[in-house]
Amino acid sequence: MGIEQAPTEKGRQAARGLRRSAAKEEKKVEAKKGSSLAKGPERFEERSKSSDGKSAGTKQRL
């Protein structure tokens, strides 16, 4: 759920905190890795392959 879609102010604050936390963690991982993490479709493909070495398309065809 997006920040602006949260029904209460408490929910919006929680969403902002989660977003900040995720950004902080991403920066830490990128610094450790030495390069940027993949974004969008590339990220999806990277995560899919990391689990078992097969792409998402290959898994769907099986």
Coordinates of N, CA and C in Angstrom, one line a residue, residues 9-35:
E9 N -3.6 8.4 9.6 CA -2.3 9.0 9.7 C -1.2 8.1 10.3
K10 N -1.6 7.2 11.2 CA -0.7 6.2 11.8 C -0.2 5.3 10.7
G11 N -1.1 4.9 9.8 CA -0.7 4.1 8.7 C 0.2 4.8 7.7
R12 N 0.0 6.1 7.5 CA 0.9 6.8 6.6 C 2.3 7.0 7.2
Q13 N 2.3 7.2 8.5 CA 3.6 7.2 9.2 C 4.4 5.9 9.2
A14 N 3.6 4.8 9.3 CA 4.2 3.5 9.2 C 4.8 3.3 7.8
A15 N 4.0 3.7 6.8 CA 4.5 3.5 5.4 C 5.7 4.3 5.2
R16 N 5.8 5.5 5.7 CA 7.0 6.4 5.5 C 8.2 5.7 6.2
G17 N 8.0 5.2 7.4 CA 9.1 4.6 8.1 C 9.6 3.4 7.4
L18 N 8.7 2.6 6.8 CA 9.1 1.4 6.1 C 9.9 1.8 4.8
R19 N 9.4 2.8 4.1 CA 10.1 3.3 2.9 C 11.5 3.7 3.3
R20 N 11.6 4.5 4.4 CA 13.0 5.0 4.8 C 13.9 3.8 5.2
S21 N 13.3 2.9 5.9 CA 14.1 1.7 6.3 C 14.6 0.9 5.1
A22 N 13.7 0.7 4.1 CA 14.1 0.0 2.9 C 15.2 0.7 2.1
A23 N 15.1 2.0 2.0 CA 16.1 2.8 1.3 C 17.4 2.7 2.0
K24 N 17.4 2.8 3.3 CA 18.6 2.7 4.1 C 19.3 1.3 3.9
E25 N 18.5 0.3 4.0 CA 19.0 -1.1 3.8 C 19.6 -1.2 2.4
E26 N 18.9 -0.7 1.4 CA 19.3 -0.8 0.0 C 20.7 -0.1 -0.2
K27 N 20.8 1.1 0.4 CA 22.1 1.8 0.3 C 23.2 1.0 1.0
K28 N 22.9 0.3 2.1 CA 23.9 -0.5 2.8 C 24.4 -1.6 2.0
V29 N 23.4 -2.3 1.3 CA 23.7 -3.5 0.5 C 24.5 -3.0 -0.7
E30 N 24.1 -1.9 -1.4 CA 24.8 -1.4 -2.5 C 26.2 -1.1 -2.2
A31 N 26.5 -0.5 -1.0 CA 27.8 -0.1 -0.6 C 28.7 -1.3 -0.4
K32 N 28.1 -2.4 0.2 CA 28.8 -3.6 0.5 C 29.1 -4.3 -0.9
K33 N 28.1 -4.3 -1.8 CA 28.3 -5.0 -3.1 C 29.2 -4.2 -4.0
G34 N 29.2 -2.9 -3.9 CA 30.1 -2.1 -4.7 C 29.5 -1.6 -6.0
S35 N 28.2 -1.9 -6.2 CA 27.4 -1.4 -7.3 C 26.0 -1.4 -7.0

